[in-house]
């Protein structure tokens, strides 16, 4: 604080004397320690709040992913008409037909909302190789359908995929209701002039 026409000036914690030398205001060590403790506690509270925000964000993201996954499974079951028991038979037929240890992923939009099929290999089964897609949505086929085996659960599904073929597709029918398993190479339909 400065007063007009005055020969002294106050600054926070400092004072000025006539000899123009600056002197510090001293305080008791206990007050300095208390100020340091308050600053440390405030920093700890700030850090706690930041960590709580991070945890809340992670929990929301985890819940969002879980909800999206559940929604994808619901759509998959509705679209295919399979139930859990039929799916277990379908998986068993796939492993029997291919004579491999297979892992079926969650429905994936990259593969037409079908379930990617991986072959497990390596000494501890830690290497997974994408070998096919189970029950992809026929309306969402892309160029991956030319390179990967398509696994379906009924002949009707095969026919729908065959109508949409623009290139040769390798399709495996693994019918859990009757235990049938066979494969067909579907060629694109000729275009009528």
PDB file of C-alpha atoms in Angstrom:
ATOM      1  CA  UNK A   1       0.000   0.000   0.000  1.00  0.00           C
ATOM      2  CA  UNK A   2       1.416   3.435  -0.895  1.00  0.00           C
ATOM      3  CA  UNK A   3       0.112   6.691   0.411  1.00  0.00           C
ATOM      4  CA  UNK A   4       0.487   9.823  -1.683  1.00  0.00           C
ATOM      5  CA  UNK A   5       3.226  12.226  -0.516  1.00  0.00           C
ATOM      6  CA  UNK A   6       4.514   9.713   1.991  1.00  0.00           C
ATOM      7  CA  UNK A   7       8.105   8.632   2.472  1.00  0.00           C
ATOM      8  CA  UNK A   8       7.325   4.953   3.201  1.00  0.00           C
ATOM      9  CA  UNK A   9       5.712   2.095   1.310  1.00  0.00           C
ATOM     10  CA  UNK A  10       4.219  -1.214   2.498  1.00  0.00           C
ATOM     11  CA  UNK A  11       4.462  -4.421   0.561  1.00  0.00           C
ATOM     12  CA  UNK A  12       3.180  -7.803   1.649  1.00  0.00           C
ATOM     13  CA  UNK A  13       5.656  -9.114   4.221  1.00  0.00           C
ATOM     14  CA  UNK A  14       8.218  -6.343   3.651  1.00  0.00           C
ATOM     15  CA  UNK A  15       8.752  -2.822   4.832  1.00  0.00           C
ATOM     16  CA  UNK A  16      11.002  -0.004   3.669  1.00  0.00           C
ATOM     17  CA  UNK A  17      12.909   2.327   5.950  1.00  0.00           C
ATOM     18  CA  UNK A  18      14.550   5.708   5.336  1.00  0.00           C
ATOM     19  CA  UNK A  19      17.941   4.175   4.661  1.00  0.00           C
ATOM     20  CA  UNK A  20      16.490   2.366   1.594  1.00  0.00           C
ATOM     21  CA  UNK A  21      17.434  -1.032   2.892  1.00  0.00           C
ATOM     22  CA  UNK A  22      14.888  -3.817   2.770  1.00  0.00           C
ATOM     23  CA  UNK A  23      14.169  -5.927   5.765  1.00  0.00           C
ATOM     24  CA  UNK A  24      12.067  -9.062   6.011  1.00  0.00           C
ATOM     25  CA  UNK A  25       9.329  -9.542   8.521  1.00  0.00           C
ATOM     26  CA  UNK A  26      10.131 -12.610  10.550  1.00  0.00           C
ATOM     27  CA  UNK A  27       7.590 -15.056  11.813  1.00  0.00           C
ATOM     28  CA  UNK A  28       7.747 -17.934  14.260  1.00  0.00           C
ATOM     29  CA  UNK A  29       8.855 -21.332  12.842  1.00  0.00           C
ATOM     30  CA  UNK A  30       5.603 -22.911  13.989  1.00  0.00           C
ATOM     31  CA  UNK A  31       3.661 -20.597  11.636  1.00  0.00           C
ATOM     32  CA  UNK A  32       5.962 -21.467   8.739  1.00  0.00           C
ATOM     33  CA  UNK A  33       5.505 -25.170   9.505  1.00  0.00           C
ATOM     34  CA  UNK A  34       1.716 -24.723   9.706  1.00  0.00           C
ATOM     35  CA  UNK A  35       1.699 -22.907   6.342  1.00  0.00           C
ATOM     36  CA  UNK A  36       3.752 -25.721   4.819  1.00  0.00           C
ATOM     37  CA  UNK A  37       1.420 -28.328   6.293  1.00  0.00           C
ATOM     38  CA  UNK A  38      -1.637 -26.522   4.901  1.00  0.00           C
ATOM     39  CA  UNK A  39      -0.021 -26.302   1.477  1.00  0.00           C
ATOM     40  CA  UNK A  40       0.848 -30.008   1.595  1.00  0.00           C
ATOM     41  CA  UNK A  41      -2.715 -30.931   2.668  1.00  0.00           C
ATOM     42  CA  UNK A  42      -4.191 -28.771  -0.100  1.00  0.00           C
ATOM     43  CA  UNK A  43      -1.923 -30.453  -2.671  1.00  0.00           C
ATOM     44  CA  UNK A  44      -2.948 -33.878  -1.341  1.00  0.00           C
ATOM     45  CA  UNK A  45      -6.661 -32.927  -1.609  1.00  0.00           C
ATOM     46  CA  UNK A  46      -6.111 -31.633  -5.138  1.00  0.00           C
ATOM     47  CA  UNK A  47      -4.348 -34.868  -6.082  1.00  0.00           C
ATOM     48  CA  UNK A  48      -7.157 -36.930  -4.517  1.00  0.00           C
ATOM     49  CA  UNK A  49      -9.786 -34.991  -6.484  1.00  0.00           C
ATOM     50  CA  UNK A  50      -7.830 -35.486  -9.715  1.00  0.00           C
ATOM     51  CA  UNK A  51      -7.507 -39.229  -9.042  1.00  0.00           C
ATOM     52  CA  UNK A  52     -11.227 -39.456  -8.213  1.00  0.00           C
ATOM     53  CA  UNK A  53     -12.061 -37.742 -11.518  1.00  0.00           C
ATOM     54  CA  UNK A  54      -9.781 -40.190 -13.363  1.00  0.00           C
ATOM     55  CA  UNK A  55     -11.422 -43.166 -11.627  1.00  0.00           C
ATOM     56  CA  UNK A  56     -14.877 -41.831 -12.474  1.00  0.00           C
ATOM     57  CA  UNK A  57     -13.890 -41.365 -16.129  1.00  0.00           C
ATOM     58  CA  UNK A  58     -12.484 -44.888 -16.287  1.00  0.00           C
ATOM     59  CA  UNK A  59     -15.616 -46.324 -14.664  1.00  0.00           C
ATOM     60  CA  UNK A  60     -17.865 -44.472 -17.115  1.00  0.00           C
ATOM     61  CA  UNK A  61     -15.769 -45.669 -20.052  1.00  0.00           C
ATOM     62  CA  UNK A  62     -15.828 -49.235 -18.727  1.00  0.00           C
ATOM     63  CA  UNK A  63     -19.612 -49.088 -18.280  1.00  0.00           C
ATOM     64  CA  UNK A  64     -20.025 -47.636 -21.773  1.00  0.00           C
ATOM     65  CA  UNK A  65     -17.940 -50.428 -23.304  1.00  0.00           C
ATOM     66  CA  UNK A  66     -19.805 -53.070 -21.317  1.00  0.00           C
ATOM     67  CA  UNK A  67     -23.142 -51.660 -22.467  1.00  0.00           C
ATOM     68  CA  UNK A  68     -21.983 -51.534 -26.104  1.00  0.00           C
ATOM     69  CA  UNK A  69     -20.780 -55.133 -25.883  1.00  0.00           C
ATOM     70  CA  UNK A  70     -24.080 -56.287 -24.360  1.00  0.00           C
ATOM     71  CA  UNK A  71     -25.981 -54.437 -27.081  1.00  0.00           C
ATOM     72  CA  UNK A  72     -23.809 -56.085 -29.776  1.00  0.00           C
ATOM     73  CA  UNK A  73     -24.492 -59.538 -28.312  1.00  0.00           C
ATOM     74  CA  UNK A  74     -28.239 -58.850 -28.113  1.00  0.00           C
ATOM     75  CA  UNK A  75     -28.273 -57.800 -31.774  1.00  0.00           C
ATOM     76  CA  UNK A  76     -26.222 -60.871 -32.709  1.00  0.00           C
ATOM     77  CA  UNK A  77     -28.611 -63.278 -30.943  1.00  0.00           C
ATOM     78  CA  UNK A  78     -31.664 -61.538 -32.437  1.00  0.00           C
ATOM     79  CA  UNK A  79     -30.231 -61.547 -35.962  1.00  0.00           C
ATOM     80  CA  UNK A  80     -29.058 -65.173 -35.943  1.00  0.00           C
ATOM     81  CA  UNK A  81     -31.929 -66.652 -33.937  1.00  0.00           C
ATOM     82  CA  UNK A  82     -29.466 -68.784 -31.971  1.00  0.00           C
ATOM     83  CA  UNK A  83     -29.726 -69.341 -28.242  1.00  0.00           C
ATOM     84  CA  UNK A  84     -26.903 -70.171 -25.822  1.00  0.00           C
ATOM     85  CA  UNK A  85     -27.389 -73.952 -26.084  1.00  0.00           C
ATOM     86  CA  UNK A  86     -27.351 -73.869 -29.898  1.00  0.00           C
ATOM     87  CA  UNK A  87     -24.280 -71.637 -29.819  1.00  0.00           C
ATOM     88  CA  UNK A  88     -22.381 -74.157 -27.657  1.00  0.00           C
ATOM     89  CA  UNK A  89     -23.208 -76.901 -30.192  1.00  0.00           C
ATOM     90  CA  UNK A  90     -22.217 -74.607 -33.058  1.00  0.00           C
ATOM     91  CA  UNK A  91     -18.822 -73.968 -31.436  1.00  0.00           C
ATOM     92  CA  UNK A  92     -18.278 -77.660 -30.765  1.00  0.00           C
ATOM     93  CA  UNK A  93     -19.111 -78.481 -34.404  1.00  0.00           C
ATOM     94  CA  UNK A  94     -16.650 -75.811 -35.579  1.00  0.00           C
ATOM     95  CA  UNK A  95     -13.818 -77.217 -33.462  1.00  0.00           C
ATOM     96  CA  UNK A  96     -14.658 -80.758 -34.583  1.00  0.00           C
ATOM     97  CA  UNK A  97     -14.843 -79.775 -38.259  1.00  0.00           C
ATOM     98  CA  UNK A  98     -11.588 -77.799 -38.268  1.00  0.00           C
ATOM     99  CA  UNK A  99      -9.771 -80.087 -35.775  1.00  0.00           C
ATOM    100  CA  UNK A 100      -8.308 -76.996 -34.130  1.00  0.00           C
ATOM    101  CA  UNK A 101      -8.573 -75.098 -30.897  1.00  0.00           C
ATOM    102  CA  UNK A 102     -10.788 -72.126 -31.797  1.00  0.00           C
ATOM    103  CA  UNK A 103     -11.695 -68.961 -29.922  1.00  0.00           C
ATOM    104  CA  UNK A 104     -14.782 -66.950 -30.857  1.00  0.00           C
ATOM    105  CA  UNK A 105     -14.564 -63.221 -30.239  1.00  0.00           C
ATOM    106  CA  UNK A 106     -17.374 -60.818 -29.422  1.00  0.00           C
ATOM    107  CA  UNK A 107     -19.540 -59.483 -32.273  1.00  0.00           C
ATOM    108  CA  UNK A 108     -17.371 -57.001 -34.137  1.00  0.00           C
ATOM    109  CA  UNK A 109     -18.541 -54.272 -36.522  1.00  0.00           C
ATOM    110  CA  UNK A 110     -15.284 -54.644 -38.481  1.00  0.00           C
ATOM    111  CA  UNK A 111     -16.519 -58.090 -39.514  1.00  0.00           C
ATOM    112  CA  UNK A 112     -20.129 -57.351 -40.317  1.00  0.00           C
ATOM    113  CA  UNK A 113     -21.232 -57.741 -36.688  1.00  0.00           C
ATOM    114  CA  UNK A 114     -20.203 -61.389 -36.893  1.00  0.00           C
ATOM    115  CA  UNK A 115     -18.001 -63.079 -34.335  1.00  0.00           C
ATOM    116  CA  UNK A 116     -14.349 -63.350 -35.383  1.00  0.00           C
ATOM    117  CA  UNK A 117     -12.948 -66.865 -35.137  1.00  0.00           C
ATOM    118  CA  UNK A 118      -9.330 -67.280 -34.060  1.00  0.00           C
ATOM    119  CA  UNK A 119      -7.116 -70.340 -34.081  1.00  0.00           C
ATOM    120  CA  UNK A 120      -4.988 -70.701 -30.971  1.00  0.00           C
ATOM    121  CA  UNK A 121      -1.451 -71.880 -31.529  1.00  0.00           C
ATOM    122  CA  UNK A 122       1.982 -71.580 -30.022  1.00  0.00           C
ATOM    123  CA  UNK A 123       3.443 -73.313 -26.974  1.00  0.00           C
ATOM    124  CA  UNK A 124       0.920 -71.858 -24.507  1.00  0.00           C
ATOM    125  CA  UNK A 125      -1.844 -70.988 -26.968  1.00  0.00           C
ATOM    126  CA  UNK A 126      -0.834 -67.327 -26.851  1.00  0.00           C
ATOM    127  CA  UNK A 127      -0.780 -66.824 -30.627  1.00  0.00           C
ATOM    128  CA  UNK A 128      -4.172 -66.178 -32.165  1.00  0.00           C
ATOM    129  CA  UNK A 129      -4.698 -66.193 -35.918  1.00  0.00           C
ATOM    130  CA  UNK A 130      -7.915 -64.898 -37.472  1.00  0.00           C
ATOM    131  CA  UNK A 131      -9.309 -67.744 -39.583  1.00  0.00           C
ATOM    132  CA  UNK A 132     -12.974 -66.887 -40.072  1.00  0.00           C
ATOM    133  CA  UNK A 133     -16.108 -65.016 -39.097  1.00  0.00           C
ATOM    134  CA  UNK A 134     -19.154 -66.681 -37.554  1.00  0.00           C
ATOM    135  CA  UNK A 135     -22.589 -65.524 -38.697  1.00  0.00           C
ATOM    136  CA  UNK A 136     -21.765 -62.113 -40.216  1.00  0.00           C
ATOM    137  CA  UNK A 137     -24.610 -59.819 -41.200  1.00  0.00           C
ATOM    138  CA  UNK A 138     -25.120 -60.441 -44.941  1.00  0.00           C
ATOM    139  CA  UNK A 139     -25.750 -56.720 -45.491  1.00  0.00           C
ATOM    140  CA  UNK A 140     -22.353 -55.789 -44.044  1.00  0.00           C
ATOM    141  CA  UNK A 141     -20.000 -58.036 -46.000  1.00  0.00           C
ATOM    142  CA  UNK A 142     -16.753 -56.364 -47.069  1.00  0.00           C
ATOM    143  CA  UNK A 143     -13.542 -57.468 -48.756  1.00  0.00           C
ATOM    144  CA  UNK A 144     -12.550 -59.536 -45.688  1.00  0.00           C
ATOM    145  CA  UNK A 145     -15.273 -62.024 -46.717  1.00  0.00           C
ATOM    146  CA  UNK A 146     -13.140 -63.001 -49.742  1.00  0.00           C
ATOM    147  CA  UNK A 147     -10.202 -64.049 -47.541  1.00  0.00           C
ATOM    148  CA  UNK A 148     -11.809 -65.528 -44.426  1.00  0.00           C
ATOM    149  CA  UNK A 149     -14.005 -68.582 -43.931  1.00  0.00           C
ATOM    150  CA  UNK A 150     -17.623 -67.726 -43.178  1.00  0.00           C
ATOM    151  CA  UNK A 151     -19.258 -69.987 -40.597  1.00  0.00           C
ATOM    152  CA  UNK A 152     -23.057 -70.119 -40.540  1.00  0.00           C
ATOM    153  CA  UNK A 153     -25.577 -72.172 -38.602  1.00  0.00           C
ATOM    154  CA  UNK A 154     -28.107 -73.093 -41.286  1.00  0.00           C
ATOM    155  CA  UNK A 155     -28.547 -73.601 -45.018  1.00  0.00           C
ATOM    156  CA  UNK A 156     -30.869 -70.565 -45.285  1.00  0.00           C
ATOM    157  CA  UNK A 157     -28.063 -68.326 -44.035  1.00  0.00           C
ATOM    158  CA  UNK A 158     -25.802 -69.840 -46.685  1.00  0.00           C
ATOM    159  CA  UNK A 159     -28.331 -68.976 -49.406  1.00  0.00           C
ATOM    160  CA  UNK A 160     -28.589 -65.355 -48.265  1.00  0.00           C
ATOM    161  CA  UNK A 161     -24.789 -65.009 -48.295  1.00  0.00           C
ATOM    162  CA  UNK A 162     -24.622 -66.684 -51.731  1.00  0.00           C
ATOM    163  CA  UNK A 163     -27.022 -64.092 -53.169  1.00  0.00           C
ATOM    164  CA  UNK A 164     -24.711 -61.311 -51.960  1.00  0.00           C
ATOM    165  CA  UNK A 165     -21.456 -62.854 -53.191  1.00  0.00           C
ATOM    166  CA  UNK A 166     -19.377 -60.611 -55.470  1.00  0.00           C
ATOM    167  CA  UNK A 167     -16.389 -62.958 -55.273  1.00  0.00           C
ATOM    168  CA  UNK A 168     -15.893 -66.620 -54.335  1.00  0.00           C
ATOM    169  CA  UNK A 169     -16.724 -67.200 -50.664  1.00  0.00           C
ATOM    170  CA  UNK A 170     -15.776 -70.232 -48.580  1.00  0.00           C
ATOM    171  CA  UNK A 171     -18.788 -70.960 -46.366  1.00  0.00           C
ATOM    172  CA  UNK A 172     -19.042 -73.641 -43.679  1.00  0.00           C
ATOM    173  CA  UNK A 173     -22.497 -74.691 -42.530  1.00  0.00           C
ATOM    174  CA  UNK A 174     -22.453 -76.051 -38.982  1.00  0.00           C
ATOM    175  CA  UNK A 175     -26.057 -76.805 -38.073  1.00  0.00           C
ATOM    176  CA  UNK A 176     -26.401 -77.257 -34.287  1.00  0.00           C
ATOM    177  CA  UNK A 177     -29.984 -78.561 -34.569  1.00  0.00           C
ATOM    178  CA  UNK A 178     -29.180 -81.645 -36.668  1.00  0.00           C
ATOM    179  CA  UNK A 179     -25.402 -81.842 -36.249  1.00  0.00           C
ATOM    180  CA  UNK A 180     -24.756 -81.389 -39.972  1.00  0.00           C
ATOM    181  CA  UNK A 181     -21.518 -79.865 -41.122  1.00  0.00           C
ATOM    182  CA  UNK A 182     -20.410 -79.221 -44.653  1.00  0.00           C
ATOM    183  CA  UNK A 183     -18.636 -76.597 -46.687  1.00  0.00           C
ATOM    184  CA  UNK A 184     -19.438 -74.879 -49.949  1.00  0.00           C
ATOM    185  CA  UNK A 185     -17.548 -72.553 -52.202  1.00  0.00           C
ATOM    186  CA  UNK A 186     -20.043 -69.936 -53.335  1.00  0.00           C
ATOM    187  CA  UNK A 187     -19.412 -68.184 -56.627  1.00  0.00           C
ATOM    188  CA  UNK A 188     -20.846 -64.794 -57.569  1.00  0.00           C
ATOM    189  CA  UNK A 189     -24.113 -64.862 -59.436  1.00  0.00           C
ATOM    190  CA  UNK A 190     -23.784 -64.019 -63.124  1.00  0.00           C
ATOM    191  CA  UNK A 191     -25.200 -60.654 -64.090  1.00  0.00           C
ATOM    192  CA  UNK A 192     -28.131 -60.927 -66.502  1.00  0.00           C
ATOM    193  CA  UNK A 193     -27.892 -58.511 -69.477  1.00  0.00           C
TER     194      UNK A 193
END
